[in-house]
Short mmCIF file of C-alpha atoms in Angstrom, two decimals:
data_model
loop_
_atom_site.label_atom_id
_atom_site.label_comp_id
_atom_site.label_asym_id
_atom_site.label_seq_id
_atom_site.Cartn_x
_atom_site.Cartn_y
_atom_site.Cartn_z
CA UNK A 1424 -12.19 3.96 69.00
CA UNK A 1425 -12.36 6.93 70.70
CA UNK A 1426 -12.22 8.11 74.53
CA UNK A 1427 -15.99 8.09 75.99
CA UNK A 1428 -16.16 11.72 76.76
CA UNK A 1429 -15.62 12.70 80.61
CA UNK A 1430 -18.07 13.91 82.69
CA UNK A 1431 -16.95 17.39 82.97
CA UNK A 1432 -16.79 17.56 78.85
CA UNK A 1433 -20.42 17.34 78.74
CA UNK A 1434 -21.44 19.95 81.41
CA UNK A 1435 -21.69 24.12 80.14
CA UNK A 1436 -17.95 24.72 81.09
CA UNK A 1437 -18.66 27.96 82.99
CA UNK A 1438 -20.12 25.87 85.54
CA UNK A 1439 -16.89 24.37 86.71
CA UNK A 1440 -14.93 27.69 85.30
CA UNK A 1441 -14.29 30.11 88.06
CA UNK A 1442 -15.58 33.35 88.53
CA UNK A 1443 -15.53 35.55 85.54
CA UNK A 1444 -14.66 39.88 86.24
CA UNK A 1445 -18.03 40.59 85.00
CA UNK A 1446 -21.15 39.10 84.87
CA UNK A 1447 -24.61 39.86 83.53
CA UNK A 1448 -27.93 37.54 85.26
CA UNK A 1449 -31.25 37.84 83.28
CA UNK A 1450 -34.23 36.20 85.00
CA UNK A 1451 -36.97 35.33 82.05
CA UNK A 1452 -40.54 34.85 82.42
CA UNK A 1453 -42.82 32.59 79.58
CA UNK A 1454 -45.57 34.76 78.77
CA UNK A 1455 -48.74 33.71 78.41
CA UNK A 1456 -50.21 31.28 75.79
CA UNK A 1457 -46.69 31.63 74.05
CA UNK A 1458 -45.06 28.84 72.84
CA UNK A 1459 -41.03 28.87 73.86
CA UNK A 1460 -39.61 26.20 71.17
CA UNK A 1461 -38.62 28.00 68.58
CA UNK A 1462 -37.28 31.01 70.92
CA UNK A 1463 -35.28 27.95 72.93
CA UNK A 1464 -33.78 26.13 70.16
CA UNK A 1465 -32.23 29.40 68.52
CA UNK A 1466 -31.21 29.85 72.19
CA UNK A 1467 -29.38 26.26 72.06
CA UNK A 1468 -27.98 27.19 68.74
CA UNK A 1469 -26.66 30.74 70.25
CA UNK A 1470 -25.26 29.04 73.80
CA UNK A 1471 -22.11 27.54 74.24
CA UNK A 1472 -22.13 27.28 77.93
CA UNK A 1473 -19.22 29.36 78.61
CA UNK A 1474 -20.19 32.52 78.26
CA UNK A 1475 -23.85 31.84 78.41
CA UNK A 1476 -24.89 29.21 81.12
CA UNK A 1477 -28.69 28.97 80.74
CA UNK A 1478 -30.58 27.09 83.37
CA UNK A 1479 -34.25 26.09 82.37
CA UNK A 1480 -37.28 26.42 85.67
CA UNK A 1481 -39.94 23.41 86.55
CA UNK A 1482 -42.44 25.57 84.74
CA UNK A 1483 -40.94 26.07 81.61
CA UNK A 1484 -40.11 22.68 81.62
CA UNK A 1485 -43.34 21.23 82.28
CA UNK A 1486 -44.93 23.68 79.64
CA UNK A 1487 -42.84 21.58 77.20
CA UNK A 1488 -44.85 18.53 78.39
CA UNK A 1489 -41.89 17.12 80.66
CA UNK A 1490 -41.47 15.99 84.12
CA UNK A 1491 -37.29 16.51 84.27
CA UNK A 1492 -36.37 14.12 87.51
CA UNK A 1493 -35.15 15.74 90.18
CA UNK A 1494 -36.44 19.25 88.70
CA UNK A 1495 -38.79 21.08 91.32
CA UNK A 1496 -40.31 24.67 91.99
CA UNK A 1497 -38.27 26.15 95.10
CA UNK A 1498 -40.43 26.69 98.37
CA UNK A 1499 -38.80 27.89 100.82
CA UNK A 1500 -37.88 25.94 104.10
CA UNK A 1501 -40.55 24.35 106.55
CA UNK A 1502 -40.10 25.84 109.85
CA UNK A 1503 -37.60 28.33 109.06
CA UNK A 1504 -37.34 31.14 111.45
CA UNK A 1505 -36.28 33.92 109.03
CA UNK A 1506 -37.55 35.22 105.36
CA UNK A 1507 -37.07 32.97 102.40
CA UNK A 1508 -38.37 34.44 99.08
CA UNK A 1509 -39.45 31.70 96.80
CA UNK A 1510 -39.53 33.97 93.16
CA UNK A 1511 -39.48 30.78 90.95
CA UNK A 1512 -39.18 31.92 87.31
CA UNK A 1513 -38.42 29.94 83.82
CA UNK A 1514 -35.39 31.10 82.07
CA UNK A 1515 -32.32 32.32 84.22
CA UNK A 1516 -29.22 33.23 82.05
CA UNK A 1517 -25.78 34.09 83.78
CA UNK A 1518 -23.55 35.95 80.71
CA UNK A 1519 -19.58 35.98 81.90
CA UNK A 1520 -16.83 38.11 80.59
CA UNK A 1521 -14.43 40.97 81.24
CA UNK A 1522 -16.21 43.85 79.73
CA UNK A 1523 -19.40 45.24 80.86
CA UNK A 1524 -20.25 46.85 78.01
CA UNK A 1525 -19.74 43.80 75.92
CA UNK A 1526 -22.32 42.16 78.69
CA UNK A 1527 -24.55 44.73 77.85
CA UNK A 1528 -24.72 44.48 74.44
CA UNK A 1529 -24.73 40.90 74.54
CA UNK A 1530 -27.97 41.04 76.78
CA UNK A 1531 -29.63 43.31 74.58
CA UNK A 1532 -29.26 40.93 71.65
CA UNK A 1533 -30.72 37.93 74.04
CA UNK A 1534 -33.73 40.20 74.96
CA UNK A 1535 -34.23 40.43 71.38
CA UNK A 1536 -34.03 37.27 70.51
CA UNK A 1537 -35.86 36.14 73.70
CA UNK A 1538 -39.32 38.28 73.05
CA UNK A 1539 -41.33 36.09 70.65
CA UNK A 1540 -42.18 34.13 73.65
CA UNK A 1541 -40.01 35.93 77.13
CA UNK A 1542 -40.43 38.75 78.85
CA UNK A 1543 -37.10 39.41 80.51
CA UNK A 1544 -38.18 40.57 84.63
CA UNK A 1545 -35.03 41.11 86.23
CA UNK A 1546 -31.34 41.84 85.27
CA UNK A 1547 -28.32 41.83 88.26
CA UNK A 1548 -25.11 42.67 86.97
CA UNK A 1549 -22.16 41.42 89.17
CA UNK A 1550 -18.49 41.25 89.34
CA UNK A 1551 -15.10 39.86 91.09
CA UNK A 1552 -14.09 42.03 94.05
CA UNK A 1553 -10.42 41.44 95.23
CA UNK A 1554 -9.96 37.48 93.95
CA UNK A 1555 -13.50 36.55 94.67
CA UNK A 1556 -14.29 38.49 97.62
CA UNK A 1557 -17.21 39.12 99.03
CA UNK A 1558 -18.44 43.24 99.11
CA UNK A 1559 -18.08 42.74 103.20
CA UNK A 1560 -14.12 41.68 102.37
CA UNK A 1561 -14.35 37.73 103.38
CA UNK A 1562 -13.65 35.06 101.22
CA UNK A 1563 -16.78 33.35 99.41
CA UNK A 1564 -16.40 29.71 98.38
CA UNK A 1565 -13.21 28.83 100.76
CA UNK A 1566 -14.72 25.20 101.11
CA UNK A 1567 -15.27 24.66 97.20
CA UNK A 1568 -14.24 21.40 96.07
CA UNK A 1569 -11.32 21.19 93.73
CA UNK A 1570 -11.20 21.38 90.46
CA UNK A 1571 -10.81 17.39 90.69
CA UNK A 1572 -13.81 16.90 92.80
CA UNK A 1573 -16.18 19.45 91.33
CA UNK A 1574 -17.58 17.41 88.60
CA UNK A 1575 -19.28 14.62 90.89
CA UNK A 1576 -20.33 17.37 93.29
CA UNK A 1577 -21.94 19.44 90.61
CA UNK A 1578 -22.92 17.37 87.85
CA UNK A 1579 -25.31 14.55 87.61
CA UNK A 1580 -23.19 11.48 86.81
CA UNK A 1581 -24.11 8.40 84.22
CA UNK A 1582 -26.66 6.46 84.87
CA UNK A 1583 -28.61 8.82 87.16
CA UNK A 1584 -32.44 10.00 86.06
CA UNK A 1585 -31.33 13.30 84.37
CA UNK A 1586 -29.41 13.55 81.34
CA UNK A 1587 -25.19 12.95 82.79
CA UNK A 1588 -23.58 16.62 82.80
CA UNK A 1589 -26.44 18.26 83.42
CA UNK A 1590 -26.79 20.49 86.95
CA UNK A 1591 -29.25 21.52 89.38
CA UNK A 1592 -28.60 25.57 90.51
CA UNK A 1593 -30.15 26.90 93.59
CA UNK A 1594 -29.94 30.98 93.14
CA UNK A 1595 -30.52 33.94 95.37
CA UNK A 1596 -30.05 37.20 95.16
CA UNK A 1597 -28.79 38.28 98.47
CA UNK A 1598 -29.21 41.97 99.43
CA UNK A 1599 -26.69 43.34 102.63
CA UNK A 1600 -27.41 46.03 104.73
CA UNK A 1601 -24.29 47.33 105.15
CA UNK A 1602 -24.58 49.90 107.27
CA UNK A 1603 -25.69 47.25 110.10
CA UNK A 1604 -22.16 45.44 109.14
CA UNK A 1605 -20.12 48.52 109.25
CA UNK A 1606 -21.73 48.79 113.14
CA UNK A 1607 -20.49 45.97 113.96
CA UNK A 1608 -16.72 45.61 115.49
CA UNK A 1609 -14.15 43.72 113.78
CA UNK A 1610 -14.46 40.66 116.21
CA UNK A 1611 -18.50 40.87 115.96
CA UNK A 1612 -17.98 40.81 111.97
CA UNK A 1613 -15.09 38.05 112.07
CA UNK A 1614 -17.73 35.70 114.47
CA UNK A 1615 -20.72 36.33 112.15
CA UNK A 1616 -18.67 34.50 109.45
CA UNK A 1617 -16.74 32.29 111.50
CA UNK A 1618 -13.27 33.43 110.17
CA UNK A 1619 -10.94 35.71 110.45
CA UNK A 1620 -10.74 38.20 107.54
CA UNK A 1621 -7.37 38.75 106.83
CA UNK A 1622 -5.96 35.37 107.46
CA UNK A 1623 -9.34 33.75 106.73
CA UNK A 1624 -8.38 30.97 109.01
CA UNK A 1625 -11.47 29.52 110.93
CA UNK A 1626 -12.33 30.47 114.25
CA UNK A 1627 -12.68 27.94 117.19
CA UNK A 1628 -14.20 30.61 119.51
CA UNK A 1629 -16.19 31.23 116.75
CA UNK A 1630 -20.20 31.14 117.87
CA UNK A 1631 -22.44 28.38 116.65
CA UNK A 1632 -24.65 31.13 114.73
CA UNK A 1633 -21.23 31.81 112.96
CA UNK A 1634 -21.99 30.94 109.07
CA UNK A 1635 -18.92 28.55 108.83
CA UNK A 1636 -20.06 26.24 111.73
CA UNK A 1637 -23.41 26.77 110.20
CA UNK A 1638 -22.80 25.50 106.48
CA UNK A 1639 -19.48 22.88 107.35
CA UNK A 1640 -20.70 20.60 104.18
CA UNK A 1641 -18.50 17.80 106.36
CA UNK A 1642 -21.17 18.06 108.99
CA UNK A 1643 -24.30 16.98 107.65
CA UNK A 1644 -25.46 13.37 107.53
CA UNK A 1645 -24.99 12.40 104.16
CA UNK A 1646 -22.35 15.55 103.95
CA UNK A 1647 -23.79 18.33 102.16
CA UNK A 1648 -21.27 19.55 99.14
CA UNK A 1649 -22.29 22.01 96.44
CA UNK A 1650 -19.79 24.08 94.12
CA UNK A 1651 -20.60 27.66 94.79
CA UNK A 1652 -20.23 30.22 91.96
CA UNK A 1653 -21.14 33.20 93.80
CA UNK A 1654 -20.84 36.77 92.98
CA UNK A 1655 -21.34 40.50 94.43
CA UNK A 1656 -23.52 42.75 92.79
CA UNK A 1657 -24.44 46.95 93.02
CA UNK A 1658 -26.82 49.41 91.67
CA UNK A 1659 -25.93 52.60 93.54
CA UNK A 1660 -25.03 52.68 96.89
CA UNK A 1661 -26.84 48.94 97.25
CA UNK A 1662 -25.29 46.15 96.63
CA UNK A 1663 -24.98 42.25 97.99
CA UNK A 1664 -24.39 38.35 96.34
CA UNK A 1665 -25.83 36.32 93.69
CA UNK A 1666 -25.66 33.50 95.31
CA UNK A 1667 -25.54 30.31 93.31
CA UNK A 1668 -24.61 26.51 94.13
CA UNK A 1669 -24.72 24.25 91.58
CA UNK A 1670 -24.95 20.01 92.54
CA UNK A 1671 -26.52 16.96 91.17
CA UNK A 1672 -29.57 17.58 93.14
CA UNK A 1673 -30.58 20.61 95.39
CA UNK A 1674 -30.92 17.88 98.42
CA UNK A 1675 -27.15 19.45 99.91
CA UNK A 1676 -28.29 23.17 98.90
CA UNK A 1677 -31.35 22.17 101.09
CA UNK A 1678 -30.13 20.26 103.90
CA UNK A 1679 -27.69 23.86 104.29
CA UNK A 1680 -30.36 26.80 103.93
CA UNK A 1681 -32.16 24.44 106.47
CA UNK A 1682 -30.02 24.39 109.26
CA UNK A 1683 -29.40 28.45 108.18
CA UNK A 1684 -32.84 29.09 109.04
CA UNK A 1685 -32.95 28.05 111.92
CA UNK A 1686 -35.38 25.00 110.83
CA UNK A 1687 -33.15 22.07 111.98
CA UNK A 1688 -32.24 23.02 115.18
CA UNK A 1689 -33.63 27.22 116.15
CA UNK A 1690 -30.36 28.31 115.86
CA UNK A 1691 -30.62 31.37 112.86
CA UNK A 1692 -27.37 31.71 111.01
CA UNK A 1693 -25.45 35.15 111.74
CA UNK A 1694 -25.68 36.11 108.11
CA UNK A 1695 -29.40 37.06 108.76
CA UNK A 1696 -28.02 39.69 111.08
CA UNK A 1697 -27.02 41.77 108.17
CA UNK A 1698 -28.24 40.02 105.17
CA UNK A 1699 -31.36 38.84 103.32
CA UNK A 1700 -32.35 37.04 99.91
CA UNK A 1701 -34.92 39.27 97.79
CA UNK A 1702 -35.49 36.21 95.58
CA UNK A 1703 -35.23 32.00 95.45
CA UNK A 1704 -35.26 29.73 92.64
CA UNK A 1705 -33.93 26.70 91.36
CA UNK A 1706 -32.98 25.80 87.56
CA UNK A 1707 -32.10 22.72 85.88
CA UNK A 1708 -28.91 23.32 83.54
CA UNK A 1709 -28.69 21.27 80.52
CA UNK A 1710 -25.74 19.41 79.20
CA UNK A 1711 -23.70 20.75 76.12
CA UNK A 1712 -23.11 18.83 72.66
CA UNK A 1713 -21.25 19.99 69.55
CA UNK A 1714 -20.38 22.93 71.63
CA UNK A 1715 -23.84 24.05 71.88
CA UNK A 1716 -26.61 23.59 74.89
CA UNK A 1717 -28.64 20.44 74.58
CA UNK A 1718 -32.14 20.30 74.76
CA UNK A 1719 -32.75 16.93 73.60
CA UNK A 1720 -34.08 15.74 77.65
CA UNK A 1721 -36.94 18.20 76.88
CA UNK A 1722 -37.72 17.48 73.40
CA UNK A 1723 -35.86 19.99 71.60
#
């Protein structure tokens, strides 16, 4: 008989891969009276969730007469005391490779084969910078969980209300100002993340605006883990993160952007200093079966 398959087998593996030296992020929009099947099951048929991880919006889903549990529009934050773009939209796509002209090829082909029934509204590409820096030169993800632990953190398990391997993403596209960073001095920058660049050791002196006291996953009540698959972007002289943190819900995404903006407790996170998301939206990404997406939970 064989092995039941693990959890992690069923998830699209560039979820739980790490960070890819190029990337390619199309955000897709349903247009009007069209209907997406047909577009969405050649989709399935062309993604093998490693070098396309496709996440699928509320709306979308709902068009295809489903109520996904735990799927929801993003909002924004009650109470919070900075900006927080909600720019829900119904097809995000995150391409990974190593060559950005094989990205861009690759996107033009999904644009093609995504207009029957999508109108493709934005396109970030991103990157690595130095091992999964970010463009201000700090470490993004230090706190991920291991490769061990990332499954239960970012998958929904057996038994649960989604389908088991599927994942919940929270995205934002994250625009720095980095002239205001460059102002700043060294110690100013190294408390605004709460480490220490080089070293990247934590800070005790560190204020409690500083983004690491702000987002310790250890320190929320139940604790608040995600796996973050973050990347920088740039067009021009511009440039900032793609944030992205997938988990079996969005409650630990949501319990951290909280207590960033200031909602929980007034206290603003030090990111906001510098930083700001142009956009917000949360995706529901299916499992993977024969190598291929599955879209079975929505009737495909």
């Amino acid at each position: 008989m064989p092995a039941a398959p693990t959890l992690a087998s069923l998830a699209q593996p560039g979820i739980l891969q790490g960070i890819p030296a190029q990337a390619r992020y199309l955000t897709c929009q349903l247009r009007v009276g069209a209907d997406p099947r047909a577009v969405l099951r050649e989709l399935a048929r062309q993604a093998d969730g490693q070098h396309l991880v496709v996440g699928l919006g509320d709306s979308l889903v709902r068009e295809l007469g489903i109520a996904l549990p735990g799927l929801k529009a993003f909002c924004g934050v009650d109470g919070a005391r900075v900006k927080l773009p909600a720019t829900p939209a119904d097809l995000w796509l995150w391409l990974r490779g190593s060559d950005r002209g094989d990205l861009l090829v690759r996107s033009r082909h999904l644009e093609a084969l995504l207009a029957p029934a999508f109108d493709v509204q934005r396109i970030t590409d991103a990157f690595s910078h130095h091992h999964n820096k970010d463009l201000t030169g700090y470490e993004d993800g230090t706190e991920n969980p291991d490769a061990e632990e990332a499954p239960a953190v970012a998958l929904v398990g057996e038994g649960e209300a989604a389908p088991a391997g599927s994942s919940f993403v929270a995205v934002q596209r994250w625009r720095h100002h980095m002239s205001r960073f460059e102002a700043m001095t060294r110690q100013q920058q190294d408390h605004t993340i709460g480490r220490e660049r080089d070293t990247n050791e934590e800070l005790d002196d560190a204020p409690d605006s500083a983004h690491v006291k702000r987002t310790a996953q250890e320190s929320f009540e139940p604790e608040a883990f995600v796996l973050r698959r973050s990347m920088p972007w740039a067009e021009g002289n511009e440039g900032g993160l793609v944030f992205a943190a997938f988990g079996r819900s969005f409650d630990a995404f949501e319990a951290q952007l909280r207590r960033m903006s200031g909602a929980e407790d007034g206290i603003v996170d030090a990111l906001f200093t510098f930083t700001e998301p142009e956009t917000g939206a949360y995706y529901w990404c299916p499992p993977v079966h024969g190598g291929h997406i599955d879209l079975s939970a929505v009737g495909l």
